[in-house]
mmCIF file of C-alpha atoms and ligand atoms in Angstrom:
data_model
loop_
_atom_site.group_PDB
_atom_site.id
_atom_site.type_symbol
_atom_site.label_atom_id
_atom_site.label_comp_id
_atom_site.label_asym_id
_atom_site.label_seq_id
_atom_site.Cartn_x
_atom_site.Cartn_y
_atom_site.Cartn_z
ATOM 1 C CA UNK A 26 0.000 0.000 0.000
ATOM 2 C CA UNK A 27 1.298 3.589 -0.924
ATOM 3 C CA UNK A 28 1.945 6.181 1.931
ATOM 4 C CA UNK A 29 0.762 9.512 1.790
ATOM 5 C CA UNK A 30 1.602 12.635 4.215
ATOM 6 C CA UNK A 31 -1.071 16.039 4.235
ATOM 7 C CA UNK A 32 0.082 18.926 4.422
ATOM 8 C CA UNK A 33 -2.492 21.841 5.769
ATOM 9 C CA UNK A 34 -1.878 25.181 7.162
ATOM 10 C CA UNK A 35 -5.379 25.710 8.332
ATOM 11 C CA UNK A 36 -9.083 24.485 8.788
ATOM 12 C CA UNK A 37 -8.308 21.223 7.295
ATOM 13 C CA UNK A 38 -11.486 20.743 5.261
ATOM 14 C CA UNK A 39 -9.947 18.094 2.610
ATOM 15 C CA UNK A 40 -7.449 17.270 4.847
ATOM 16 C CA UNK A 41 -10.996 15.776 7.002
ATOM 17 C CA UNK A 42 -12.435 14.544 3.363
ATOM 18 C CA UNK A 43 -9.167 12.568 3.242
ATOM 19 C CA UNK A 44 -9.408 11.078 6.701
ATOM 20 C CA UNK A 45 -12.876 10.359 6.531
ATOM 21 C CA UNK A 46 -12.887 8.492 3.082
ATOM 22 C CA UNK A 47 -11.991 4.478 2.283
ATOM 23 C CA UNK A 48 -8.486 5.615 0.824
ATOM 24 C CA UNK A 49 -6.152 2.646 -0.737
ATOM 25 C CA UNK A 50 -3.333 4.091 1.143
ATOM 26 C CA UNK A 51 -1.888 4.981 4.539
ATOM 27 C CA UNK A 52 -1.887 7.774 5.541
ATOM 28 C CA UNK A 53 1.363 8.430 7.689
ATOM 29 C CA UNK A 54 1.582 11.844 8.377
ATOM 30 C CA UNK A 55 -0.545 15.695 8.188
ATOM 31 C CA UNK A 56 2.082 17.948 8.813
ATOM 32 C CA UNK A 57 0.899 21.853 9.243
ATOM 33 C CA UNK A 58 2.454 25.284 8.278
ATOM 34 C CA UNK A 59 1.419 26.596 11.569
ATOM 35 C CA UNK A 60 0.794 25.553 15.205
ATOM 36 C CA UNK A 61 -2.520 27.055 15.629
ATOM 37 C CA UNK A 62 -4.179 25.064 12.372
ATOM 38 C CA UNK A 63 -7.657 23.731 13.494
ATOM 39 C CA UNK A 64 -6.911 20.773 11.039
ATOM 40 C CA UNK A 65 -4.393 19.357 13.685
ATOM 41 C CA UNK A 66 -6.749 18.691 16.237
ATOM 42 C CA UNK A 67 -9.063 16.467 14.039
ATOM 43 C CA UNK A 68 -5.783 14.428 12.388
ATOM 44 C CA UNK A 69 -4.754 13.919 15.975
ATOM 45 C CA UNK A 70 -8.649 12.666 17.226
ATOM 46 C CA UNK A 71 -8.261 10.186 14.323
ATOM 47 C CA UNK A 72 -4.674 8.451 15.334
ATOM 48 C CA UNK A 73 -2.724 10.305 12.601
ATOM 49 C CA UNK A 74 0.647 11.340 13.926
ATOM 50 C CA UNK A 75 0.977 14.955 13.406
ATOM 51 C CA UNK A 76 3.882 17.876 12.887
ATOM 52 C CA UNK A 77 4.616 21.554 12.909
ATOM 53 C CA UNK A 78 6.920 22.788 10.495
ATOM 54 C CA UNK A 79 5.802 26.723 11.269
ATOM 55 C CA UNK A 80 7.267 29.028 8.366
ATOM 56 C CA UNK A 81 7.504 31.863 11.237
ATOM 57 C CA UNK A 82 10.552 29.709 12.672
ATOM 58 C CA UNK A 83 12.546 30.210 9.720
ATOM 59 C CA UNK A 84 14.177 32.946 7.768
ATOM 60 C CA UNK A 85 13.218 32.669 3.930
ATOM 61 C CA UNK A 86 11.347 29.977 2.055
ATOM 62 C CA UNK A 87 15.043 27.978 1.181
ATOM 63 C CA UNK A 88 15.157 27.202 4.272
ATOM 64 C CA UNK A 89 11.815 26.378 5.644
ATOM 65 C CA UNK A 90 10.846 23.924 2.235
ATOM 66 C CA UNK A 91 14.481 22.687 3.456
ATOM 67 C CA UNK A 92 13.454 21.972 7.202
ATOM 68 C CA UNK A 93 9.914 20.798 5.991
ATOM 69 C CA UNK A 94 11.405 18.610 3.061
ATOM 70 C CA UNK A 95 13.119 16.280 6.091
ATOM 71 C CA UNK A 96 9.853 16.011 8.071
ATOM 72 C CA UNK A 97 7.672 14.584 5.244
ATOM 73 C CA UNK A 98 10.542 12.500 4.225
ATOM 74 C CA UNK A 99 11.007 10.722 7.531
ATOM 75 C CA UNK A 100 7.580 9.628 6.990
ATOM 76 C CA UNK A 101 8.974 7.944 3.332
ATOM 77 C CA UNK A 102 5.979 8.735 1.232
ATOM 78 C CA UNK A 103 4.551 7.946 -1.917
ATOM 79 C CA UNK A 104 2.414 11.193 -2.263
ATOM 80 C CA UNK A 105 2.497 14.807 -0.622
ATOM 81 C CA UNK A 106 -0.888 15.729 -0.610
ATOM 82 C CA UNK A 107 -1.457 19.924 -0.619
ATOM 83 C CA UNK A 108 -4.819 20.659 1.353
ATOM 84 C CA UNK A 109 -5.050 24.293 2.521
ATOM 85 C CA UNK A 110 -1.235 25.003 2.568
ATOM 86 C CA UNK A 111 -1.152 28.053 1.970
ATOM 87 C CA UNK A 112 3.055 28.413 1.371
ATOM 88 C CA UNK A 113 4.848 28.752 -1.852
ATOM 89 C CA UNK A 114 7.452 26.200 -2.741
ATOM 90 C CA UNK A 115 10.756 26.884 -4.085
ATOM 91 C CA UNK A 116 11.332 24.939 -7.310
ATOM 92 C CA UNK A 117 13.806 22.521 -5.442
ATOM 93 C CA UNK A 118 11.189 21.416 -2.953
ATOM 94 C CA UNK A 119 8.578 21.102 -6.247
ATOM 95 C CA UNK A 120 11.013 18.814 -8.492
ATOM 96 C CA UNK A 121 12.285 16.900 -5.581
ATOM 97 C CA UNK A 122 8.417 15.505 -5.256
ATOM 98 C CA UNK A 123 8.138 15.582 -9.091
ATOM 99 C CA UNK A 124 4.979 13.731 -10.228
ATOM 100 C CA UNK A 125 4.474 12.712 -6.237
ATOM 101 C CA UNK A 126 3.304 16.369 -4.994
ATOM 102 C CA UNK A 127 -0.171 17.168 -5.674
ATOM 103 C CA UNK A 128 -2.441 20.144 -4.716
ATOM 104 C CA UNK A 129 -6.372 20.754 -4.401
ATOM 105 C CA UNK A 130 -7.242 24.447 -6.032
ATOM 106 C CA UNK A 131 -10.906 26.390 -6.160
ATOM 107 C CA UNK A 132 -11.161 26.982 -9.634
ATOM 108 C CA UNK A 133 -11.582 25.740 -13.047
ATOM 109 C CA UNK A 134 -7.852 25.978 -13.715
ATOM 110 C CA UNK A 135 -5.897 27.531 -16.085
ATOM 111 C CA UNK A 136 -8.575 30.026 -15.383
ATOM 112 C CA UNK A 137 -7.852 31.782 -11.703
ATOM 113 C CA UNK A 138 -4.619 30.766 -10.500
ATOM 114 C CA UNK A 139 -3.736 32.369 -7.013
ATOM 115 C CA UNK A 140 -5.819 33.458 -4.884
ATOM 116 C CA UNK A 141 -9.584 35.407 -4.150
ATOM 117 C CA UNK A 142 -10.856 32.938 -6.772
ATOM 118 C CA UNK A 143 -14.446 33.002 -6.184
ATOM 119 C CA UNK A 144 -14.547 37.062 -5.611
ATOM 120 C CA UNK A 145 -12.623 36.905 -9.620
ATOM 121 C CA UNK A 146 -14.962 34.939 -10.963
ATOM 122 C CA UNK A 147 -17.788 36.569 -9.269
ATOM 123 C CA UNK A 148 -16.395 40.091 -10.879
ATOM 124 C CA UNK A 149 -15.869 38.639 -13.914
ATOM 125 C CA UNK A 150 -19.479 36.982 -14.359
ATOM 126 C CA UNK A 151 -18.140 33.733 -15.286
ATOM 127 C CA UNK A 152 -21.655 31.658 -15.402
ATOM 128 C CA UNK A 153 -19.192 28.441 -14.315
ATOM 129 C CA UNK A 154 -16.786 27.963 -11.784
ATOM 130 C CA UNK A 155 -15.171 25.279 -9.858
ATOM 131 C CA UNK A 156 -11.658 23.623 -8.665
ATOM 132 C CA UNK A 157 -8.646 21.084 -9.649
ATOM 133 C CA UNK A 158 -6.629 18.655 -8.641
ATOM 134 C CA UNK A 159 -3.851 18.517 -10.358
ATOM 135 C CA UNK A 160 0.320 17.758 -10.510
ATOM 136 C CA UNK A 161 2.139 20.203 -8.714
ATOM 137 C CA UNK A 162 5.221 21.807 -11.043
ATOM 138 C CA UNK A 163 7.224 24.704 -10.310
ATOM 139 C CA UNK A 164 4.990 26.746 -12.482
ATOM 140 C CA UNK A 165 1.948 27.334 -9.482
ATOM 141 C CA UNK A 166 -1.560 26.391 -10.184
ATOM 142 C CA UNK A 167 -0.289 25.517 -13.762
ATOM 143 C CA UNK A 168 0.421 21.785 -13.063
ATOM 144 C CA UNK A 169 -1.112 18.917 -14.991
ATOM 145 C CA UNK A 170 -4.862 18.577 -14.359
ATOM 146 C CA UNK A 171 -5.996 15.037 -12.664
ATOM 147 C CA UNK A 172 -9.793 15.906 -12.304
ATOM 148 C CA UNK A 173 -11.761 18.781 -12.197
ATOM 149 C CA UNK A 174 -15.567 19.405 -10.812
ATOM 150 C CA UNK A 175 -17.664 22.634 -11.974
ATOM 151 C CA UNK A 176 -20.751 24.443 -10.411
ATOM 152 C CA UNK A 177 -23.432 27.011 -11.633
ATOM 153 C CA UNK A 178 -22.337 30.344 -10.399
ATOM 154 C CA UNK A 179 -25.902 31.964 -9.528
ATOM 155 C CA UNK A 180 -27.190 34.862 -9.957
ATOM 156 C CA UNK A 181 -27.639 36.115 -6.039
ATOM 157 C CA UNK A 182 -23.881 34.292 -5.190
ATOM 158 C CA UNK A 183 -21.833 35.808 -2.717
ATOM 159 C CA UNK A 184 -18.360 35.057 -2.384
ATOM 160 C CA UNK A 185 -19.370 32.748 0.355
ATOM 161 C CA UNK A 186 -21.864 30.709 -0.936
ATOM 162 C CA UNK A 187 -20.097 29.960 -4.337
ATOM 163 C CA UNK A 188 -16.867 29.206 -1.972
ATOM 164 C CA UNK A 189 -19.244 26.677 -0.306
ATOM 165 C CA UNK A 190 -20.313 25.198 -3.256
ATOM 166 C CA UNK A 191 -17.041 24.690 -4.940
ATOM 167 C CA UNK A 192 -15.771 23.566 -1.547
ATOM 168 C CA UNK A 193 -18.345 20.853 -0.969
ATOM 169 C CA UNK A 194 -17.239 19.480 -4.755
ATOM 170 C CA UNK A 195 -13.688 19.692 -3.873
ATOM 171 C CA UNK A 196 -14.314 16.693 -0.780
ATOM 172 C CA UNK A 197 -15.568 14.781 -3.666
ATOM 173 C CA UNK A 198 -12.873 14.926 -6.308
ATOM 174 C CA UNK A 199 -9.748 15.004 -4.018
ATOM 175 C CA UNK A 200 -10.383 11.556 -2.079
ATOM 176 C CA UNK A 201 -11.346 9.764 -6.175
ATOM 177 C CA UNK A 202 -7.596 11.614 -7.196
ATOM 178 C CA UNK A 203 -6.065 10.275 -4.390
ATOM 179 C CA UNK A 204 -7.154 7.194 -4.693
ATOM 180 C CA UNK A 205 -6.422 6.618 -8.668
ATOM 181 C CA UNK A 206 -3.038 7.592 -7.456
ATOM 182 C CA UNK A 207 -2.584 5.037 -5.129
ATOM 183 C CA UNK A 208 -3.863 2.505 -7.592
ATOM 184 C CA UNK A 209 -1.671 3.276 -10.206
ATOM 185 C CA UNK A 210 -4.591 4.430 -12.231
ATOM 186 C CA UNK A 211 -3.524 7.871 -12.722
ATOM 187 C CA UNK A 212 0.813 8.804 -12.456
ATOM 188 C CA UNK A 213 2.559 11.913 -14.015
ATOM 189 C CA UNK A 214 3.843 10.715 -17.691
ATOM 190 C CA UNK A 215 7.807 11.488 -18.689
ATOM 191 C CA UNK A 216 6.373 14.138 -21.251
ATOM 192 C CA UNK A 217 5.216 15.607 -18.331
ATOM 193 C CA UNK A 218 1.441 15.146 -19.119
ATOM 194 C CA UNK A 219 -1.301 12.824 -16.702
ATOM 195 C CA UNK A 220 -1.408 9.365 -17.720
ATOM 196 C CA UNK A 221 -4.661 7.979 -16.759
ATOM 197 C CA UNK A 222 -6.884 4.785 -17.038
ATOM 198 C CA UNK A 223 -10.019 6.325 -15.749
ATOM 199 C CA UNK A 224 -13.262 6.931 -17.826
ATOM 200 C CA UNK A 225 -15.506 9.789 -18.344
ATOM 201 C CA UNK A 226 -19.475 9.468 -19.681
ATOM 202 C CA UNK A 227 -20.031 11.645 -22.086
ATOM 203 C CA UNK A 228 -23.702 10.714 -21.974
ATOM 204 C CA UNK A 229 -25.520 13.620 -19.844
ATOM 205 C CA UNK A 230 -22.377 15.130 -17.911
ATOM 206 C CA UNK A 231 -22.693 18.458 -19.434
ATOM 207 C CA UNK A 232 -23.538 21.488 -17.011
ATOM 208 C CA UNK A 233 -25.159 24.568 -18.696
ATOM 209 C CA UNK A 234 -25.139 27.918 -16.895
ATOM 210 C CA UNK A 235 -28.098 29.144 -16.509
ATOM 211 C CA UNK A 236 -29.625 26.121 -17.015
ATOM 212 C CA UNK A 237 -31.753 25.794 -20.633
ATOM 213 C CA UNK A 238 -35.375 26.280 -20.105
ATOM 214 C CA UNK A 239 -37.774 23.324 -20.705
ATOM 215 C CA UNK A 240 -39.830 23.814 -23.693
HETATM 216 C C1 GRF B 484 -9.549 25.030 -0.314
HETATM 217 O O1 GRF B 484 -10.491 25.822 -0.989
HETATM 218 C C2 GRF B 484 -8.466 24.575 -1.246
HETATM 219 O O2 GRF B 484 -8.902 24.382 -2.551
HETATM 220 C C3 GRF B 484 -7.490 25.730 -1.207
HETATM 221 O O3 GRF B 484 -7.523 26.200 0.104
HETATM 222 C C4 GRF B 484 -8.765 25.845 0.718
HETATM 223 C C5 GRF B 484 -8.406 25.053 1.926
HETATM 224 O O4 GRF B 484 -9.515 24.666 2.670
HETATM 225 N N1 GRF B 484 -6.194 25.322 -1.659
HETATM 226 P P1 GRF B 484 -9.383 23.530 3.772
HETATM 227 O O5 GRF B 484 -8.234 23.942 4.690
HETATM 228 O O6 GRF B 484 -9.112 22.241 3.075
HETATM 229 O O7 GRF B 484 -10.689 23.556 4.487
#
C-alpha cells in the first residue's frame, strides 16, 4: 500500500475529506504550516501522527521547504498531498516531489490561479466555476490537471456561498484523485502530461449555466 503525508496550514477541510474516506493508502503523516491550524486537532482525534513545520521559525522559504522537506521525508511517502497550505514552494522542494506532490485548487484551472478565486470569478461573471486537482510543477496552479468538478455560479452568489459550493465538490474529487493515485490508475507521464486509465461518460455530464429552459 502507498503512503501519503497532508500537508495543511489551516481548517483542514480536505485534509478531514481525506481522513474520513476508504483511501487505498496509509496515511502516515498531516504535517501543518502553523501551530494554531484547526486541522491538527481532528488528524490527531483520528490516530494520525501529526507535525509543525511553522514558516515563522525560519528565515526565507530555502530554508523552511528545506526543514519541511526532512519532516515529510522521515515519513517515506509515496504522495504529498497539498490541502489548505497556503506556502509557496521553491522549485527545489517542487522537483524533488516531481509527479508525487499534488495540490487541491478552487477553480476551473488555467482560469484563476492564485488566490480570491471566487470574488474573480464573481467580478468577472463567469456563469461556471469550480476547482482542480492537479500535478504540482514549479509553475503554481499551472500543473497537470488530474480531475476537475464545476458548479453554476448563480445569480444572487456571494463570495461565500459559491466558496461553499465549490468547496463541498472539492471533498468529492480530491479523495477519487487520491485514490487513482494510489492505484496506479492515474501517475505523471515522462512528457510531463497525466497518464490515466479512468473513464468519463459523455452521456448527460454536461452542465449549462443558466440552465436551458424546458420547452
Ligand atoms: C480550499 O479551498 C483549497 O482548494 C485551497 O484552500 C482551501 C483550503 O480549505 N487550496 P481547507 O483547509 O481544506 O478547508
Amino acid at each position: 500500500m502507498k503512503n501519503i503525508v497532508i500537508l495543511i496550514s489551516g481548517r483542514g477541510s480536505n485534509m478531514q475529506a481525506l481522513l474520513n474516506d476508504q483511501l487505498n493508502c496509509n496515511i502516515k503523516a498531516v504535517i501543518s504550516s502553523r501551530t494554531d491550524a484547526a486541522g491538527l486537532d481532528f488528524a490527531k482525534g483520528k490516530g494520525i501522527p501529526v507535525a509543525v513545520v511553522a514558516n515563522r521559525d525560519h528565515p526565507d522559504r530555502e530554508h523552511f521547504d528545506a526543514a519541511l522537506l526532512r519532516e515529510i521525508d522521515r515519513f517515506d511517502p509515496d504522495f504529498v498531498i497539498l490541502a489548505g497550505f497556503m506556502r509557496i514552494l521553491t522549485e527545489k522542494f517542487v522537483m524533488h516531489y516531481k509527479g508525487r506532490l499534488i495540490n487541491i485548487h478552487p477553480s476551473l484551472l488555467p482560469a484563476y490561479p492564485g488566490i480570491h478565486t471566487h470574488a474573480r470569478a464573481l467580478a468577472d461573471g463567469v456563469k461556471i466555476h469550480g476547482c482542480t486537482v492537479h500535478f504540482v510543477t514549479p509553475n503554481l496552479d499551472h500543473g497537470p490537471i488530474i480531475i476537475q468538478a464545476a458548479v453554476p455560479v448563480l445569480d444572487n452568489d456571494t463570495e461565500q456561498s459559491l466558496s461553499s459550493r465549490v468547496l463541498h465538490e472539492e471533498h468529492r474529487i480530491y479523495p477519487q484523485a487520491v485514490r487513482w493515485l494510489c492505484s496506479g490508475k492515474v501517475r505523471l507521464g515522462m512528457d510531463g502530461k497525466v497518464i490515466s486509465g479512468s473513464s468519463s461518460n459523455p452521456q448527460g455530464s454536461s452542465l449549462i449555466s443558466p440552465s436551458l429552459e424546458v420547452t
